[in-house]
Amino acid sequence: METLKAPETLKVRVWRGDAAGGEFAEYAVPARENQTVLDVVTEIQREIEPTLAYRFACRVGMCGSCAMEVNGRARWTCRTHVRRVARPGEVLELRPLANLPVIRDLATDMAPFFDKWARARGQFQPKDAGDGAVPDDFAVVPPESKARREADAGIECIGCGVCYASCDIVAWNPDYLGPAAMNRAWTLVNDVRDGARGARLEAVSGDAGCHSCHSTQSCTQHCPKNLDPSSAIAGLKRSLFWDSLLGRRG
Amino acid sequence: MSLDPRGRSHPTYIAFILHRVSGLLLALFLPLHFWALGQAIHGEAALEGFLRWADNPLLKAAEWALVVLLALHLAGGLRVMALEFLGWRARQKDMVAASLGLAFAAGVLFLLNVG
């Protein structure tokens, strides 16, 4: 049988434009045995199109800044090998993350995403010491306790925005807090040292909060850290349900 | 917004679509259902006439589709209730498969009892 020779060039369609609009531009880069999508974008910018805007920092899946839409799906480009998303000869299609304002080309403005973390009361509020003061003693939180395990399950989020860009509800309702902010809220609801449970649950309830989630679970499906924001949102719904039913909401 | 299928072709998204579409189709059927029940008000004969007319193969096939839709919507709803109230993190795809299995079984059971 004749072995197929790998094509020597990789065709890439890159969305170019800004907040006002844009269109795809086509580039061809050398196809290599081992290349990540971020390598491809960097090669285009360094060798062909110096004005191409994109964002990256660590290149090893720690910072979460290089997320883009690769062939229709939000991913970390630094951790995505080209051969995993495009068969030999197939075109690679790159767009900026969905559901966020585009600054230019592949770089999006992440401000609305992080503003929603604040709106979901994503900041830790010590129970024993108000106004950011340091508590007198260390809190002991048994690692096996249910609340600790729930908090641990979501704590590794690095805020890359992949879940947010994959969420249909954010696309339908721009006010919707989104998976990452509510995942953060759920870790804090389960943090026994935190004193803002009531206000936080209030912040994540209603039309722009957990009650709008349709559990399509695209967030969970696409999270590069294998976190489960969908279950975190279900947890918030559950807490709000029982708190409302038992009259525990102030 | 775009609805690019490439990021949405995973089991729980398909389960969401099936749940939505089955719910909508059932809602569309409801007026017909109430109308048929309303025939009973006009006396036994009117309802009987309608039921006899409904006893043809085409209507039977539609009835089968209705049973499958109901089973799909019921099983899908139970799945959503389970994931929201029981907090099961693991085996979400198995839950989708189980709910589809239930709907399939209901469809087969109906076909076995037809005629």
Coordinates of N, CA and C in Angstrom, one line a residue, chain A residues 71-73 93 150 153 168 171-172 186 214-218 221-222 228 231 234 237-238 241, chain B residues 1 3-4 6-8 10-13 16 20 79-80 83-89 92-93:
Chain A
N71 N -11.5 25.6 15.0 CA -12.5 24.8 14.2 C -13.8 24.6 15.0
G72 N -14.3 25.8 15.4 CA -15.7 25.8 16.0 C -15.8 25.5 17.4
R73 N -14.7 25.3 18.1 CA -14.7 24.9 19.5 C -13.7 25.7 20.3
E93 N -9.3 26.5 11.3 CA -10.0 27.8 11.3 C -10.0 28.4 12.7
E150 N -16.5 19.5 47.7 CA -17.2 20.3 46.6 C -16.4 21.5 46.3
A153 N -13.3 20.6 44.1 CA -13.7 20.2 42.8 C -13.6 21.4 41.8
D168 N -24.1 28.6 25.6 CA -25.2 29.2 24.8 C -26.0 30.3 25.6
A171 N -24.6 33.6 25.3 CA -24.9 34.1 23.9 C -26.4 34.7 23.9
W172 N -27.3 34.0 24.6 CA -28.7 34.4 24.6 C -29.0 35.6 25.5
W186 N -19.7 28.8 43.8 CA -20.1 27.5 44.4 C -18.9 27.1 45.3
H214 N -29.4 25.8 31.4 CA -30.2 24.7 30.8 C -29.5 23.3 30.8
S215 N -28.4 23.3 31.5 CA -27.6 22.1 31.7 C -27.2 21.4 30.4
T216 N -26.8 22.2 29.4 CA -26.3 21.6 28.2 C -24.9 21.0 28.4
Q217 N -24.3 21.5 29.5 CA -23.0 21.0 29.9 C -21.9 21.2 28.9
S218 N -22.0 22.2 28.0 CA -20.9 22.4 27.1 C -19.7 23.0 27.9
Q221 N -18.0 20.0 29.3 CA -17.4 19.2 28.2 C -16.1 19.8 27.7
H222 N -16.0 21.2 27.7 CA -14.9 21.8 27.0 C -13.9 22.4 28.0
D228 N -16.0 21.0 36.4 CA -17.4 20.7 36.1 C -18.3 21.8 36.6
S231 N -22.1 21.2 37.2 CA -22.5 20.6 38.5 C -22.5 21.7 39.6
A234 N -25.6 23.5 39.2 CA -26.7 22.7 39.8 C -26.7 22.8 41.3
K237 N -28.3 26.0 42.4 CA -29.8 25.8 42.2 C -30.4 25.1 43.4
R238 N -29.7 24.0 43.8 CA -30.1 23.1 44.8 C -30.1 23.9 46.2
F241 N -32.9 26.3 46.2 CA -34.2 25.7 46.3 C -34.5 25.3 47.8
Chain B
M1 N -26.0 35.4 17.0 CA -25.1 34.3 17.5 C -25.1 33.1 16.5
L3 N -24.7 29.0 15.7 CA -24.9 27.7 16.4 C -24.1 26.6 15.7
D4 N -22.8 26.9 15.8 CA -21.8 26.0 15.2 C -21.9 24.6 15.8
R6 N -20.0 22.1 15.7 CA -18.8 21.5 16.0 C -18.5 21.5 17.5
G7 N -18.9 22.6 18.2 CA -18.7 22.6 19.6 C -19.9 22.1 20.4
R8 N -20.9 21.6 19.7 CA -22.1 21.2 20.4 C -22.5 19.7 20.2
H10 N -22.0 16.9 21.6 CA -21.7 16.0 22.7 C -23.0 15.5 23.3
P11 N -23.0 14.4 24.0 CA -24.3 13.7 24.4 C -25.2 14.7 25.2
T12 N -24.7 15.4 26.2 CA -25.6 16.2 27.0 C -26.2 17.4 26.3
Y13 N -25.5 17.9 25.2 CA -26.1 18.9 24.4 C -27.3 18.3 23.5
F16 N -30.2 17.8 25.6 CA -30.9 19.1 25.8 C -31.8 19.4 24.6
R20 N -35.9 19.7 24.6 CA -36.6 20.9 24.1 C -37.6 20.6 23.0
R79 N -33.9 13.1 34.2 CA -32.5 13.2 34.1 C -32.0 14.6 34.7
V80 N -32.7 15.6 34.2 CA -32.4 17.0 34.6 C -32.6 17.1 36.1
L83 N -29.8 15.4 38.0 CA -28.6 16.1 38.1 C -28.6 17.4 38.9
E84 N -29.8 18.0 39.0 CA -29.9 19.2 39.8 C -30.2 18.9 41.3
F85 N -30.9 17.9 41.6 CA -31.3 17.7 43.0 C -30.3 16.7 43.7
L86 N -29.8 15.7 42.9 CA -29.0 14.7 43.6 C -27.5 15.1 43.5
G87 N -27.1 16.0 42.7 CA -25.7 16.4 42.6 C -24.8 15.4 42.1
W88 N -25.3 14.5 41.2 CA -24.4 13.5 40.7 C -23.5 14.1 39.7
R89 N -22.2 14.0 39.9 CA -21.2 14.6 39.0 C -20.8 13.6 37.9
Q92 N -22.7 11.4 33.7 CA -23.7 12.2 33.0 C -24.1 11.6 31.7
K93 N -23.1 11.1 30.9 CA -23.4 10.5 29.6 C -24.2 9.2 29.8

